[in-house]
Amino acid sequence: GSISNDLEYTFNKPQDLSLNGTYIFKIWLVDNGDDNLNNDTLVVTRKNKDAPVVDFSYISQCSGLAVPFTGTATIASGFIDRVEWEFGDSTLGVGYTPSHIYDTSGAYTVTIRAFSDQGCYSEIKKVINLKPTPLANFTAKDVCFGVPLKPINTTTIQPGATITGYNWSFGDGSTSTLKDPTHQYSQADTFNVKLVVSASNGCIDSITKPVISYAFENSAYKFRKPLQNYICEGTSLKLAASGAVSYQWLFNGQPIDGAKDSIYLATKAGKYAVIFVNPLGCRSSASDSVVLKVVKKPEATFTYDSYCVGT
């Protein structure tokens, strides 16, 4: 028959050729009526290229510190062309002795992969564990000058270690070792508050956040004192303030319930003052005041005699 026919054949099941060694492939025709078996057999020899043998070791560290890795790669024939790493946190590395810094402690699957000059490669994966390291964190709202700062400590640490110390720096030279301290600033400004947390295994972590102590600028706030210092009995006297977003009127040093508008109608004798509240919620001291008295209203009356008409 024709010698130009192409035959395609698919193995009935996958063949495992992964082991190193030599493989002999034979193909021949069966039941084709050909009585010469010497001219219809094809023999092909294929040899697997050697693959690298890889391994690595590491030294466990706290998060935030460089973890040193040491990789090894050998091959029976040829040479190692390159070594690559996957550190388990979506970052890569190259070489035999890389170092890598992890942001947080925990377990990571690390892969080392070595390539030969023939393009063959091998890899090994290991789960590494970093020392439990505190994750320092806190929340702190900006404060009005004169109001103490009260940061909320939200530091956490994974099982295996405990937190042994807190060190706060409030940015004005003051410090504290309490877990949840309070601090009073002596001036209005922006301060960098830093928290350093220590663990029982020697690991530490820190975080710094800015906090503002707002000054209360009262030049725009006006207490309009009335032209008179008395209230006529049975009437009211209007007291007015301006410049703030809200107010609190005081009578004899005590807040008047519901008196939070810029206008207040005074009806009683006593001392009146007002507290200004700015858009940040900061409150002024009631420095301006007025003392009012109540003046009784006059009683109008008259008398008369009897007169003749026309006189």
CSV table of C-alpha atoms in Angstrom, one decimal:
chain,number,residue,atom,x,y,z
A,1,GLY,CA,0.0,0.0,0.0
A,2,SER,CA,0.9,3.7,0.2
A,3,ILE,CA,3.8,4.7,2.3
A,4,SER,CA,2.5,8.3,2.7
A,5,ASN,CA,-0.4,7.6,5.0
A,6,ASP,CA,-0.3,9.3,8.4
A,7,LEU,CA,-1.7,7.4,11.4
A,8,GLU,CA,-2.8,9.0,14.6
A,9,TYR,CA,-3.1,7.1,17.8
A,10,THR,CA,-4.1,8.1,21.3
A,11,PHE,CA,-3.0,6.0,24.3
A,12,ASN,CA,-5.9,4.5,26.2
A,13,LYS,CA,-4.7,5.9,29.5
A,14,PRO,CA,-2.1,8.5,30.5
A,15,GLN,CA,1.5,7.3,30.7
A,16,ASP,CA,3.6,8.4,33.6
A,17,LEU,CA,7.0,9.5,32.3
A,18,SER,CA,7.9,11.6,35.3
A,19,LEU,CA,10.7,9.4,36.7
A,20,ASN,CA,14.3,10.0,35.6
A,21,GLY,CA,15.5,7.4,33.2
A,22,THR,CA,15.3,6.1,29.6
A,23,TYR,CA,12.0,5.3,27.9
A,24,ILE,CA,11.8,3.2,24.8
A,25,PHE,CA,8.8,3.7,22.5
A,26,LYS,CA,7.9,1.0,19.9
A,27,ILE,CA,5.1,1.1,17.3
A,28,TRP,CA,4.3,-1.6,14.8
A,29,LEU,CA,1.5,-2.7,12.6
A,30,VAL,CA,-0.7,-5.6,13.6
A,31,ASP,CA,-3.0,-7.8,11.4
A,32,ASN,CA,-2.4,-5.9,8.2
A,33,GLY,CA,-1.4,-9.0,6.2
A,34,ASP,CA,2.2,-8.0,6.1
A,35,ASP,CA,4.4,-11.1,6.6
A,36,ASN,CA,7.6,-9.1,7.0
A,37,LEU,CA,7.8,-7.9,10.6
A,38,ASN,CA,11.2,-6.4,10.1
A,39,ASN,CA,10.1,-3.3,8.2
A,40,ASP,CA,7.1,-2.1,10.1
A,41,THR,CA,8.4,-1.5,13.6
A,42,LEU,CA,9.6,2.0,14.8
A,43,VAL,CA,11.8,2.3,17.9
A,44,VAL,CA,12.4,5.7,19.5
A,45,THR,CA,14.5,6.2,22.7
A,46,ARG,CA,13.8,9.2,24.9
A,47,LYS,CA,15.6,10.1,28.1
A,48,ASN,CA,14.2,12.3,30.9
A,49,LYS,CA,16.4,15.2,31.7
A,50,ASP,CA,17.6,15.5,35.3
A,51,ALA,CA,15.5,17.7,37.5
A,52,PRO,CA,16.9,19.8,40.4
A,53,VAL,CA,16.6,18.6,44.0
A,54,VAL,CA,15.5,21.6,46.1
A,55,ASP,CA,15.0,22.4,49.8
A,56,PHE,CA,15.2,25.4,52.1
A,57,SER,CA,15.4,26.4,55.8
A,58,TYR,CA,14.5,29.6,57.6
A,59,ILE,CA,14.7,31.3,61.0
A,60,SER,CA,11.4,32.4,62.5
A,61,GLN,CA,11.1,36.1,63.3
A,62,CYS,CA,8.6,38.6,64.6
A,63,SER,CA,6.5,40.3,61.9
A,64,GLY,CA,8.2,43.5,60.7
A,65,LEU,CA,11.7,41.9,60.9
A,66,ALA,CA,13.5,40.3,58.0
A,67,VAL,CA,13.1,36.5,57.9
A,68,PRO,CA,16.3,34.9,56.5
A,69,PHE,CA,15.8,32.0,54.1
A,70,THR,CA,18.5,29.6,52.9
A,71,GLY,CA,17.8,27.5,49.8
A,72,THR,CA,19.6,24.6,48.3
A,73,ALA,CA,19.4,23.2,44.8
A,74,THR,CA,21.5,20.4,43.2
A,75,ILE,CA,21.3,18.5,39.9
A,76,ALA,CA,22.9,15.3,38.7
A,77,SER,CA,23.8,16.7,35.2
A,78,GLY,CA,23.9,20.2,33.9
A,79,PHE,CA,23.7,23.2,36.2
A,80,ILE,CA,21.1,25.3,38.1
A,81,ASP,CA,20.1,28.3,36.0
A,82,ARG,CA,18.0,30.2,38.6
A,83,VAL,CA,16.2,30.0,41.9
A,84,GLU,CA,12.8,31.6,42.5
A,85,TRP,CA,10.7,32.1,45.7
A,86,GLU,CA,7.1,32.7,46.5
A,87,PHE,CA,6.8,34.0,50.1
A,88,GLY,CA,3.1,33.3,50.5
A,89,ASP,CA,2.0,36.9,50.8
A,90,SER,CA,1.8,37.6,47.0
A,91,THR,CA,5.5,38.7,46.9
A,92,LEU,CA,8.4,37.0,45.1
A,93,GLY,CA,12.1,36.6,45.5
A,94,VAL,CA,15.2,35.2,43.8
A,95,GLY,CA,18.5,33.7,44.8
A,96,TYR,CA,19.6,31.2,47.4
A,97,THR,CA,19.5,33.4,50.5
A,98,PRO,CA,16.8,36.0,50.3
A,99,SER,CA,15.2,37.8,53.3
A,100,HIS,CA,11.6,38.8,53.5
A,101,ILE,CA,9.6,41.0,55.9
A,102,TYR,CA,6.1,40.0,56.7
A,103,ASP,CA,3.6,42.7,57.8
A,104,THR,CA,1.7,40.4,60.2
A,105,SER,CA,2.6,37.2,62.0
A,106,GLY,CA,0.9,33.9,61.2
A,107,ALA,CA,1.4,30.9,58.9
A,108,TYR,CA,2.6,31.4,55.3
A,109,THR,CA,3.1,28.8,52.5
A,110,VAL,CA,6.6,29.4,51.0
A,111,THR,CA,7.7,27.9,47.8
A,112,ILE,CA,11.2,27.5,46.4
A,113,ARG,CA,11.6,26.6,42.7
A,114,ALA,CA,14.9,25.8,40.9
A,115,PHE,CA,15.3,25.7,37.1
A,116,SER,CA,18.1,23.8,35.3
A,117,ASP,CA,19.9,24.9,32.2
A,118,GLN,CA,17.7,22.5,30.3
A,119,GLY,CA,14.5,24.1,31.4
A,120,CYS,CA,13.6,21.5,34.0
A,121,TYR,CA,12.5,22.6,37.4
A,122,SER,CA,11.5,21.2,40.8
A,123,GLU,CA,9.8,22.9,43.7
A,124,ILE,CA,9.1,22.4,47.4
A,125,LYS,CA,6.5,24.0,49.6
A,126,LYS,CA,6.6,24.5,53.3
A,127,VAL,CA,4.3,26.2,55.8
A,128,ILE,CA,6.4,28.6,58.0
A,129,ASN,CA,5.2,30.2,61.2
A,130,LEU,CA,6.2,33.6,62.4
A,131,LYS,CA,6.4,34.4,66.1
A,132,PRO,CA,3.1,35.9,67.4
A,133,THR,CA,3.6,39.6,67.2
A,134,PRO,CA,1.3,42.3,68.6
A,135,LEU,CA,-0.7,44.3,66.0
A,136,ALA,CA,-0.6,47.8,67.7
A,137,ASN,CA,-3.6,50.0,67.0
A,138,PHE,CA,-5.7,52.6,68.7
A,139,THR,CA,-8.4,55.1,67.9
A,140,ALA,CA,-8.3,58.7,69.1
A,141,LYS,CA,-10.7,61.6,68.3
A,142,ASP,CA,-9.5,65.1,68.0
A,143,VAL,CA,-10.2,67.1,71.2
A,144,CYS,CA,-11.1,70.6,72.1
A,145,PHE,CA,-8.5,72.4,74.1
A,146,GLY,CA,-9.1,71.8,77.8
A,147,VAL,CA,-10.8,68.4,77.1
A,148,PRO,CA,-8.6,65.4,78.0
A,149,LEU,CA,-7.6,63.0,75.2
A,150,LYS,CA,-8.9,59.4,75.7
A,151,PRO,CA,-7.4,57.0,73.1
A,152,ILE,CA,-9.1,53.6,72.8
A,153,ASN,CA,-6.5,50.8,72.6
A,154,THR,CA,-7.5,48.1,70.0
A,155,THR,CA,-4.2,46.2,70.0
A,156,THR,CA,-4.4,42.4,69.2
A,157,ILE,CA,-2.0,39.5,69.3
A,158,GLN,CA,-2.3,35.9,68.0
A,159,PRO,CA,-2.3,32.9,70.4
A,160,GLY,CA,1.1,31.7,71.6
A,161,ALA,CA,2.2,35.0,73.3
A,162,THR,CA,0.8,37.6,75.5
A,163,ILE,CA,1.1,41.4,75.7
A,164,THR,CA,3.4,42.5,78.5
A,165,GLY,CA,3.6,46.3,78.1
A,166,TYR,CA,2.2,49.4,76.5
A,167,ASN,CA,4.2,52.6,76.1
A,168,TRP,CA,2.5,55.8,75.0
A,169,SER,CA,4.1,59.0,73.8
A,170,PHE,CA,1.6,61.9,73.4
A,171,GLY,CA,3.9,64.1,71.3
A,172,ASP,CA,4.3,66.8,73.9
A,173,GLY,CA,6.9,65.0,76.0
A,174,SER,CA,4.4,63.2,78.2
A,175,THR,CA,4.2,59.4,78.3
A,176,SER,CA,2.2,56.6,79.9
A,177,THR,CA,2.4,52.8,80.4
A,178,LEU,CA,-1.4,52.3,81.0
A,179,LYS,CA,-3.4,50.3,78.5
A,180,ASP,CA,-6.0,53.0,78.1
A,181,PRO,CA,-4.6,56.3,79.4
A,182,THR,CA,-6.0,59.9,79.4
A,183,HIS,CA,-4.0,62.9,78.7
A,184,GLN,CA,-4.6,66.7,79.0
A,185,TYR,CA,-2.7,68.9,76.6
A,186,SER,CA,-1.4,72.3,77.9
A,187,GLN,CA,-1.8,74.0,74.5
A,188,ALA,CA,-3.7,73.8,71.3
A,189,ASP,CA,-1.7,72.1,68.5
A,190,THR,CA,-1.3,69.0,66.4
A,191,PHE,CA,0.5,66.1,68.2
A,192,ASN,CA,1.8,62.7,67.0
A,193,VAL,CA,0.6,60.1,69.4
A,194,LYS,CA,2.7,56.9,69.4
A,195,LEU,CA,1.9,53.5,70.9
A,196,VAL,CA,4.6,50.8,71.3
A,197,VAL,CA,3.4,47.3,72.4
A,198,SER,CA,5.6,44.6,73.7
A,199,ALA,CA,4.9,40.8,73.9
A,200,SER,CA,6.1,38.0,76.1
A,201,ASN,CA,8.3,36.5,73.3
A,202,GLY,CA,10.2,39.8,72.8
A,203,CYS,CA,8.2,40.9,69.7
A,204,ILE,CA,7.1,44.5,69.5
A,205,ASP,CA,5.0,46.7,67.2
A,206,SER,CA,4.2,50.4,67.1
A,207,ILE,CA,1.8,52.8,65.5
A,208,THR,CA,1.7,56.6,65.3
A,209,LYS,CA,-1.4,58.8,64.6
A,210,PRO,CA,-1.9,62.5,64.6
A,211,VAL,CA,-4.3,64.1,67.1
A,212,ILE,CA,-5.4,67.8,67.1
A,213,SER,CA,-6.1,69.8,70.2
A,214,TYR,CA,-8.3,72.6,68.8
A,215,ALA,CA,-8.1,76.1,70.1
A,216,PHE,CA,-11.4,77.9,70.7
A,217,GLU,CA,-11.1,81.2,68.8
A,218,ASN,CA,-13.6,83.4,70.5
A,219,SER,CA,-13.0,86.7,68.6
A,220,ALA,CA,-16.0,86.0,66.3
A,221,TYR,CA,-18.3,85.2,69.2
A,222,LYS,CA,-20.3,88.2,70.6
A,223,PHE,CA,-22.5,88.5,73.6
A,224,ARG,CA,-24.6,91.6,73.0
A,225,LYS,CA,-25.3,93.1,76.4
A,226,PRO,CA,-28.6,94.9,76.7
A,227,LEU,CA,-28.7,98.7,77.0
A,228,GLN,CA,-30.4,98.4,80.3
A,229,ASN,CA,-29.7,96.3,83.3
A,230,TYR,CA,-33.3,95.8,84.5
A,231,ILE,CA,-36.4,94.0,83.6
A,232,CYS,CA,-39.7,95.7,83.9
A,233,GLU,CA,-42.0,93.6,86.0
A,234,GLY,CA,-44.3,91.5,83.9
A,235,THR,CA,-42.2,91.8,80.8
A,236,SER,CA,-39.0,90.2,79.4
A,237,LEU,CA,-35.7,91.5,78.3
A,238,LYS,CA,-34.0,90.1,75.1
A,239,LEU,CA,-30.4,88.8,75.5
A,240,ALA,CA,-28.6,88.1,72.2
A,241,ALA,CA,-25.4,86.3,71.1
A,242,SER,CA,-23.9,85.6,67.7
A,243,GLY,CA,-21.1,83.8,65.8
A,244,ALA,CA,-21.5,80.3,67.1
A,245,VAL,CA,-23.4,77.2,65.7
A,246,SER,CA,-25.2,76.7,69.0
A,247,TYR,CA,-25.4,78.2,72.5
A,248,GLN,CA,-26.1,77.4,76.1
A,249,TRP,CA,-27.5,80.2,78.3
A,250,LEU,CA,-26.8,80.2,82.0
A,251,PHE,CA,-28.7,81.6,84.9
A,252,ASN,CA,-26.7,82.2,88.1
A,253,GLY,CA,-24.1,79.7,86.8
A,254,GLN,CA,-26.5,76.9,85.9
A,255,PRO,CA,-27.6,75.9,82.4
A,256,ILE,CA,-31.1,76.9,81.5
A,257,ASP,CA,-32.9,73.9,80.2
A,258,GLY,CA,-33.7,74.2,76.4
A,259,ALA,CA,-32.0,77.7,76.1
A,260,LYS,CA,-29.7,76.9,73.2
A,261,ASP,CA,-30.7,79.6,70.6
A,262,SER,CA,-28.9,82.8,70.0
A,263,ILE,CA,-31.8,84.7,71.6
A,264,TYR,CA,-33.0,84.3,75.2
A,265,LEU,CA,-35.8,86.3,76.9
A,266,ALA,CA,-34.9,86.9,80.5
A,267,THR,CA,-37.7,87.4,83.0
A,268,LYS,CA,-36.1,87.0,86.4
A,269,ALA,CA,-33.5,88.9,88.4
A,270,GLY,CA,-30.1,87.3,88.5
A,271,LYS,CA,-26.8,86.8,86.6
A,272,TYR,CA,-27.0,85.7,82.9
A,273,ALA,CA,-24.2,84.3,80.8
A,274,VAL,CA,-23.8,82.3,77.5
A,275,ILE,CA,-21.5,79.5,76.4
A,276,PHE,CA,-20.6,79.4,72.7
A,277,VAL,CA,-20.2,76.1,70.8
A,278,ASN,CA,-18.2,76.0,67.6
A,279,PRO,CA,-18.6,73.6,64.6
A,280,LEU,CA,-16.2,71.1,66.2
A,281,GLY,CA,-18.3,70.9,69.3
A,282,CYS,CA,-15.7,72.9,71.4
A,283,ARG,CA,-17.3,75.1,74.1
A,284,SER,CA,-16.2,78.4,75.4
A,285,SER,CA,-16.1,79.5,79.0
A,286,ALA,CA,-18.9,81.9,79.9
A,287,SER,CA,-16.7,84.9,80.5
A,288,ASP,CA,-19.2,87.6,79.5
A,289,SER,CA,-22.2,88.1,81.7
A,290,VAL,CA,-24.8,90.6,82.8
A,291,VAL,CA,-26.7,91.0,86.1
A,292,LEU,CA,-30.3,92.0,85.8
A,293,LYS,CA,-32.8,93.2,88.3
A,294,VAL,CA,-36.6,93.4,88.2
A,295,VAL,CA,-38.1,96.8,88.5
A,296,LYS,CA,-41.7,97.0,89.7
A,297,LYS,CA,-44.1,98.6,87.2
A,298,PRO,CA,-45.6,101.9,88.3
A,299,GLU,CA,-49.2,101.9,89.6
A,300,ALA,CA,-51.2,104.6,87.8
A,301,THR,CA,-54.0,106.3,89.9
A,302,PHE,CA,-55.7,109.7,90.3
A,303,THR,CA,-58.3,111.4,92.5
A,304,TYR,CA,-60.8,114.2,91.6
A,305,ASP,CA,-63.4,116.5,93.2
A,306,SER,CA,-67.0,117.3,92.1
A,307,TYR,CA,-67.3,120.4,90.0
A,308,CYS,CA,-70.2,122.3,88.5
A,309,VAL,CA,-70.7,122.1,84.8
A,310,GLY,CA,-68.8,124.7,83.0
A,311,THR,CA,-66.1,125.2,85.6
